[in-house]
Amino acid sequence: MEVLQLLPFGDYNGNTISNLLVITVEDKDADNIENYLFGATISAALSEIEEFLGTDYEQQPGSLRYDTTEQALEKMDCSELVARFLQKVCGLEEVPHPFYTSLMLSSMRDGRFDSFLQHVKNSEEEDFKDIRPGDVFLWSRSSSDGHTGVVVSYDKETDKVTVIEAIGSLGASEESLSKDLDGYCKSCIRKSIYTRTGKALYKHEGWKGYFRPVTTK
């Protein structure tokens, strides 16, 4: 029997506890506690990056991609947004840099980001449905042509994926699915809805699948 005692406000295994908690579980259920805390960490990080909704889209140079100054947060491109999400969800001291879609692609081969972001095996396949909040999608057609964003939710009944992304002025291949969402815009950070196997995700040229953050335990 494992008993987690009354927890004060603060950190538990790297996760912020905002409520007092008493949990009594069998040893075999200990993983469920970790999964709960993992989910809470993901939810908290998603809530934080929602504060960026409506931010102008632009690829900024140098330290503006990872600083936390007002100027640095005025504009972002897709990979900078994902990097800032990863800093929050993985408990990193700094926003990871350099961080681009081309380096995410390289990480699939050389593992450079494996300490905080790992490609999900077979997630590039058409039948992959184990899509979770906090997963990071990627398509990359070349070193200078790629796109990424963070999964908010996946609806198995409708087979649609909701994401947060920094999108350019042209929008996406399934633009019509997002037009009724609050805060809809182009050339901005926004929420978008895409079909799991549609042209914005699986059927997009250069589709690479999903990556999953490695949170601090």
mmCIF file of C-alpha atoms in Angstrom:
data_model
loop_
_atom_site.group_PDB
_atom_site.id
_atom_site.type_symbol
_atom_site.label_atom_id
_atom_site.label_comp_id
_atom_site.label_asym_id
_atom_site.label_seq_id
_atom_site.Cartn_x
_atom_site.Cartn_y
_atom_site.Cartn_z
ATOM 1 C CA MET A 1 0.000 0.000 0.000
ATOM 2 C CA GLU A 2 1.301 3.443 -0.904
ATOM 3 C CA VAL A 3 -0.065 6.511 0.848
ATOM 4 C CA LEU A 4 0.534 10.014 -0.394
ATOM 5 C CA GLN A 5 0.221 12.264 2.641
ATOM 6 C CA LEU A 6 -1.491 15.609 2.839
ATOM 7 C CA LEU A 7 0.423 17.767 0.409
ATOM 8 C CA PRO A 8 1.034 21.470 1.063
ATOM 9 C CA PHE A 9 0.934 24.096 -1.615
ATOM 10 C CA GLY A 10 4.088 23.848 -3.686
ATOM 11 C CA ASP A 11 5.879 21.259 -5.772
ATOM 12 C CA TYR A 12 5.571 17.485 -5.830
ATOM 13 C CA ASN A 13 7.963 15.649 -8.162
ATOM 14 C CA GLY A 14 8.365 18.834 -10.159
ATOM 15 C CA ASN A 15 4.611 19.464 -10.437
ATOM 16 C CA THR A 16 2.843 22.391 -8.804
ATOM 17 C CA ILE A 17 0.139 21.331 -6.349
ATOM 18 C CA SER A 18 -2.587 23.957 -6.020
ATOM 19 C CA ASN A 19 -4.923 22.007 -3.705
ATOM 20 C CA LEU A 20 -4.490 19.930 -0.576
ATOM 21 C CA LEU A 21 -4.613 16.265 -1.509
ATOM 22 C CA VAL A 22 -4.859 12.901 0.239
ATOM 23 C CA ILE A 23 -4.603 9.797 -1.947
ATOM 24 C CA THR A 24 -4.419 6.175 -0.832
ATOM 25 C CA VAL A 25 -3.611 3.700 -3.589
ATOM 26 C CA GLU A 26 -2.325 0.223 -4.194
ATOM 27 C CA ASP A 27 1.243 0.025 -5.470
ATOM 28 C CA LYS A 28 -0.014 -1.054 -8.885
ATOM 29 C CA ASP A 29 -1.980 2.191 -9.156
ATOM 30 C CA ALA A 30 1.005 4.437 -8.476
ATOM 31 C CA ASP A 31 1.405 5.020 -12.209
ATOM 32 C CA ASN A 32 -2.115 6.442 -12.278
ATOM 33 C CA ILE A 33 -0.984 9.174 -9.914
ATOM 34 C CA GLU A 34 1.932 10.023 -12.196
ATOM 35 C CA ASN A 35 -0.431 10.037 -15.183
ATOM 36 C CA TYR A 36 -2.776 12.380 -13.332
ATOM 37 C CA LEU A 37 0.059 14.754 -12.500
ATOM 38 C CA PHE A 38 1.341 14.515 -16.084
ATOM 39 C CA GLY A 39 -2.111 15.501 -17.353
ATOM 40 C CA ALA A 40 -2.295 18.372 -14.885
ATOM 41 C CA THR A 41 1.091 19.626 -16.078
ATOM 42 C CA ILE A 42 -0.055 19.500 -19.706
ATOM 43 C CA SER A 43 -3.288 21.338 -18.881
ATOM 44 C CA ALA A 44 -1.451 24.069 -17.002
ATOM 45 C CA ALA A 45 1.009 24.606 -19.863
ATOM 46 C CA LEU A 46 -1.804 24.727 -22.431
ATOM 47 C CA SER A 47 -3.594 27.334 -20.328
ATOM 48 C CA GLU A 48 -0.431 29.429 -20.222
ATOM 49 C CA ILE A 49 0.124 29.433 -23.976
ATOM 50 C CA GLU A 50 -3.533 30.306 -24.530
ATOM 51 C CA GLU A 51 -2.484 33.707 -23.215
ATOM 52 C CA PHE A 52 -0.639 34.116 -26.538
ATOM 53 C CA LEU A 53 -3.829 33.732 -28.614
ATOM 54 C CA GLY A 54 -4.125 36.646 -31.037
ATOM 55 C CA THR A 55 -0.388 37.399 -30.990
ATOM 56 C CA ASP A 56 0.936 38.467 -34.401
ATOM 57 C CA TYR A 57 2.707 35.886 -36.541
ATOM 58 C CA GLU A 58 6.310 36.663 -37.439
ATOM 59 C CA GLN A 59 9.625 34.810 -37.347
ATOM 60 C CA GLN A 60 11.784 36.858 -35.019
ATOM 61 C CA PRO A 61 15.585 36.815 -35.016
ATOM 62 C CA GLY A 62 18.128 35.892 -32.376
ATOM 63 C CA SER A 63 17.298 36.161 -28.702
ATOM 64 C CA LEU A 64 13.774 37.425 -29.400
ATOM 65 C CA ARG A 65 12.882 33.773 -30.033
ATOM 66 C CA TYR A 66 13.589 32.778 -26.435
ATOM 67 C CA ASP A 67 13.697 35.906 -24.277
ATOM 68 C CA THR A 68 10.762 36.700 -22.002
ATOM 69 C CA THR A 69 10.776 40.458 -22.570
ATOM 70 C CA GLU A 70 7.705 42.318 -23.760
ATOM 71 C CA GLN A 71 9.333 42.840 -27.149
ATOM 72 C CA ALA A 72 10.115 39.127 -27.511
ATOM 73 C CA LEU A 73 6.522 38.146 -26.775
ATOM 74 C CA GLU A 74 4.968 40.611 -29.226
ATOM 75 C CA LYS A 75 5.349 38.256 -32.217
ATOM 76 C CA MET A 76 6.024 34.536 -32.767
ATOM 77 C CA ASP A 77 6.184 31.941 -35.488
ATOM 78 C CA CYS A 78 5.042 28.330 -35.144
ATOM 79 C CA SER A 79 8.244 26.798 -33.809
ATOM 80 C CA GLU A 80 8.836 29.596 -31.303
ATOM 81 C CA LEU A 81 5.338 29.051 -29.899
ATOM 82 C CA VAL A 82 6.027 25.321 -29.529
ATOM 83 C CA ALA A 83 9.402 26.017 -27.897
ATOM 84 C CA ARG A 84 7.737 28.295 -25.331
ATOM 85 C CA PHE A 85 5.140 25.588 -24.645
ATOM 86 C CA LEU A 86 7.894 23.012 -24.121
ATOM 87 C CA GLN A 87 9.731 25.282 -21.691
ATOM 88 C CA LYS A 88 6.583 25.449 -19.569
ATOM 89 C CA VAL A 89 5.453 21.830 -19.789
ATOM 90 C CA CYS A 90 8.889 20.236 -19.398
ATOM 91 C CA GLY A 91 10.045 22.476 -16.570
ATOM 92 C CA LEU A 92 13.034 23.762 -18.522
ATOM 93 C CA GLU A 93 14.999 26.692 -17.144
ATOM 94 C CA GLU A 94 15.044 28.385 -20.548
ATOM 95 C CA VAL A 95 13.050 28.309 -23.753
ATOM 96 C CA PRO A 96 14.872 25.712 -25.891
ATOM 97 C CA HIS A 97 16.972 27.315 -28.608
ATOM 98 C CA PRO A 98 17.745 27.033 -31.375
ATOM 99 C CA PHE A 99 14.413 25.364 -32.126
ATOM 100 C CA TYR A 100 12.986 25.114 -35.646
ATOM 101 C CA THR A 101 10.888 22.587 -37.575
ATOM 102 C CA SER A 102 14.038 21.542 -39.436
ATOM 103 C CA LEU A 103 15.708 20.662 -36.118
ATOM 104 C CA MET A 104 12.621 18.732 -34.993
ATOM 105 C CA LEU A 105 13.032 16.682 -38.154
ATOM 106 C CA SER A 106 16.726 16.195 -37.415
ATOM 107 C CA SER A 107 15.867 15.078 -33.888
ATOM 108 C CA MET A 108 13.963 12.117 -35.336
ATOM 109 C CA ARG A 109 17.353 10.882 -36.571
ATOM 110 C CA ASP A 110 19.890 12.109 -34.025
ATOM 111 C CA GLY A 111 17.764 12.492 -30.870
ATOM 112 C CA ARG A 112 18.976 16.013 -30.082
ATOM 113 C CA PHE A 113 15.669 16.933 -28.407
ATOM 114 C CA ASP A 114 14.954 13.539 -26.822
ATOM 115 C CA SER A 115 15.505 14.819 -23.283
ATOM 116 C CA PHE A 116 12.339 16.927 -23.532
ATOM 117 C CA LEU A 117 10.547 16.001 -26.795
ATOM 118 C CA GLN A 118 10.301 12.561 -28.398
ATOM 119 C CA HIS A 119 8.720 11.415 -31.641
ATOM 120 C CA VAL A 120 5.794 9.043 -31.083
ATOM 121 C CA LYS A 121 6.422 5.757 -32.869
ATOM 122 C CA ASN A 122 4.174 5.178 -35.898
ATOM 123 C CA SER A 123 2.356 8.486 -35.354
ATOM 124 C CA GLU A 124 2.940 9.375 -38.999
ATOM 125 C CA GLU A 125 0.703 6.460 -40.062
ATOM 126 C CA GLU A 126 -2.883 6.985 -41.234
ATOM 127 C CA ASP A 127 -4.406 4.754 -38.549
ATOM 128 C CA PHE A 128 -2.653 6.479 -35.621
ATOM 129 C CA LYS A 129 -5.281 7.747 -33.160
ATOM 130 C CA ASP A 130 -3.461 7.923 -29.817
ATOM 131 C CA ILE A 131 -3.412 11.710 -30.048
ATOM 132 C CA ARG A 132 -3.194 13.426 -26.662
ATOM 133 C CA PRO A 133 -3.364 16.990 -25.344
ATOM 134 C CA GLY A 134 0.129 18.465 -25.409
ATOM 135 C CA ASP A 135 1.308 16.408 -28.377
ATOM 136 C CA VAL A 136 3.201 18.421 -30.983
ATOM 137 C CA PHE A 137 2.494 17.820 -34.674
ATOM 138 C CA LEU A 138 4.982 18.343 -37.487
ATOM 139 C CA TRP A 139 5.075 18.465 -41.241
ATOM 140 C CA SER A 140 8.277 19.404 -43.008
ATOM 141 C CA ARG A 141 8.810 19.551 -46.748
ATOM 142 C CA SER A 142 12.312 20.971 -46.555
ATOM 143 C CA SER A 143 14.711 22.659 -44.147
ATOM 144 C CA SER A 144 12.959 25.975 -44.781
ATOM 145 C CA ASP A 145 9.360 24.800 -45.221
ATOM 146 C CA GLY A 146 7.648 23.228 -42.235
ATOM 147 C CA HIS A 147 4.926 23.781 -39.669
ATOM 148 C CA THR A 148 4.222 22.717 -36.109
ATOM 149 C CA GLY A 149 1.698 23.298 -33.344
ATOM 150 C CA VAL A 150 0.339 21.894 -30.080
ATOM 151 C CA VAL A 151 -2.652 19.569 -29.724
ATOM 152 C CA VAL A 152 -5.390 20.831 -27.409
ATOM 153 C CA SER A 153 -7.743 17.878 -27.863
ATOM 154 C CA TYR A 154 -8.727 15.007 -30.139
ATOM 155 C CA ASP A 155 -12.402 14.075 -30.629
ATOM 156 C CA LYS A 156 -12.604 10.390 -31.544
ATOM 157 C CA GLU A 157 -16.261 10.672 -32.571
ATOM 158 C CA THR A 158 -15.710 13.419 -35.137
ATOM 159 C CA ASP A 159 -12.082 12.418 -35.838
ATOM 160 C CA LYS A 160 -11.038 16.056 -35.520
ATOM 161 C CA VAL A 161 -7.997 17.534 -33.803
ATOM 162 C CA THR A 162 -7.996 20.950 -32.116
ATOM 163 C CA VAL A 163 -4.602 22.654 -31.977
ATOM 164 C CA ILE A 164 -2.940 25.912 -30.963
ATOM 165 C CA GLU A 165 -0.613 27.196 -33.655
ATOM 166 C CA ALA A 166 0.990 30.305 -35.079
ATOM 167 C CA ILE A 167 -0.346 30.431 -38.629
ATOM 168 C CA GLY A 168 0.653 32.633 -41.558
ATOM 169 C CA SER A 169 -1.501 34.927 -43.679
ATOM 170 C CA LEU A 170 -2.569 32.151 -46.070
ATOM 171 C CA GLY A 171 -4.179 30.066 -43.364
ATOM 172 C CA ALA A 172 -4.423 26.285 -43.672
ATOM 173 C CA SER A 173 -5.724 23.643 -46.056
ATOM 174 C CA GLU A 174 -8.881 23.084 -43.967
ATOM 175 C CA GLU A 175 -9.428 26.730 -43.075
ATOM 176 C CA SER A 176 -13.230 26.517 -43.134
ATOM 177 C CA LEU A 177 -13.317 24.269 -40.049
ATOM 178 C CA SER A 178 -11.878 27.027 -37.840
ATOM 179 C CA LYS A 179 -13.793 30.080 -39.023
ATOM 180 C CA ASP A 180 -16.499 29.838 -36.362
ATOM 181 C CA LEU A 181 -14.058 29.596 -33.454
ATOM 182 C CA ASP A 182 -13.723 32.537 -31.073
ATOM 183 C CA GLY A 183 -10.677 34.610 -31.916
ATOM 184 C CA TYR A 184 -10.417 33.295 -35.472
ATOM 185 C CA CYS A 185 -7.698 35.117 -37.389
ATOM 186 C CA LYS A 186 -4.878 34.697 -39.875
ATOM 187 C CA SER A 187 -1.238 35.694 -39.448
ATOM 188 C CA CYS A 188 -1.605 35.108 -35.718
ATOM 189 C CA ILE A 189 -1.589 32.588 -32.911
ATOM 190 C CA ARG A 190 -4.966 30.885 -32.820
ATOM 191 C CA LYS A 191 -6.887 27.694 -32.166
ATOM 192 C CA SER A 192 -7.646 25.619 -35.246
ATOM 193 C CA ILE A 193 -9.665 22.494 -35.985
ATOM 194 C CA TYR A 194 -8.443 19.927 -38.501
ATOM 195 C CA THR A 195 -9.526 16.496 -39.646
ATOM 196 C CA ARG A 196 -7.080 13.891 -38.340
ATOM 197 C CA THR A 197 -6.468 12.461 -41.820
ATOM 198 C CA GLY A 198 -7.061 15.717 -43.703
ATOM 199 C CA LYS A 199 -4.798 17.950 -45.763
ATOM 200 C CA ALA A 200 -3.668 20.070 -42.818
ATOM 201 C CA LEU A 201 -2.303 17.058 -40.930
ATOM 202 C CA TYR A 202 -1.869 13.476 -42.193
ATOM 203 C CA LYS A 203 -2.393 14.235 -45.886
ATOM 204 C CA HIS A 204 -0.158 17.297 -45.831
ATOM 205 C CA GLU A 205 2.994 16.874 -47.881
ATOM 206 C CA GLY A 206 5.906 16.128 -45.567
ATOM 207 C CA TRP A 207 3.742 14.810 -42.713
ATOM 208 C CA LYS A 208 5.948 13.483 -39.884
ATOM 209 C CA GLY A 209 3.405 12.729 -37.163
ATOM 210 C CA TYR A 210 3.415 13.701 -33.499
ATOM 211 C CA PHE A 211 5.994 14.324 -30.800
ATOM 212 C CA ARG A 212 5.309 14.039 -27.068
ATOM 213 C CA PRO A 213 6.817 16.246 -24.332
ATOM 214 C CA VAL A 214 8.926 14.644 -21.619
ATOM 215 C CA THR A 215 7.781 16.268 -18.392
ATOM 216 C CA THR A 216 9.824 16.600 -15.222
ATOM 217 C CA LYS A 217 9.069 13.752 -12.823
#
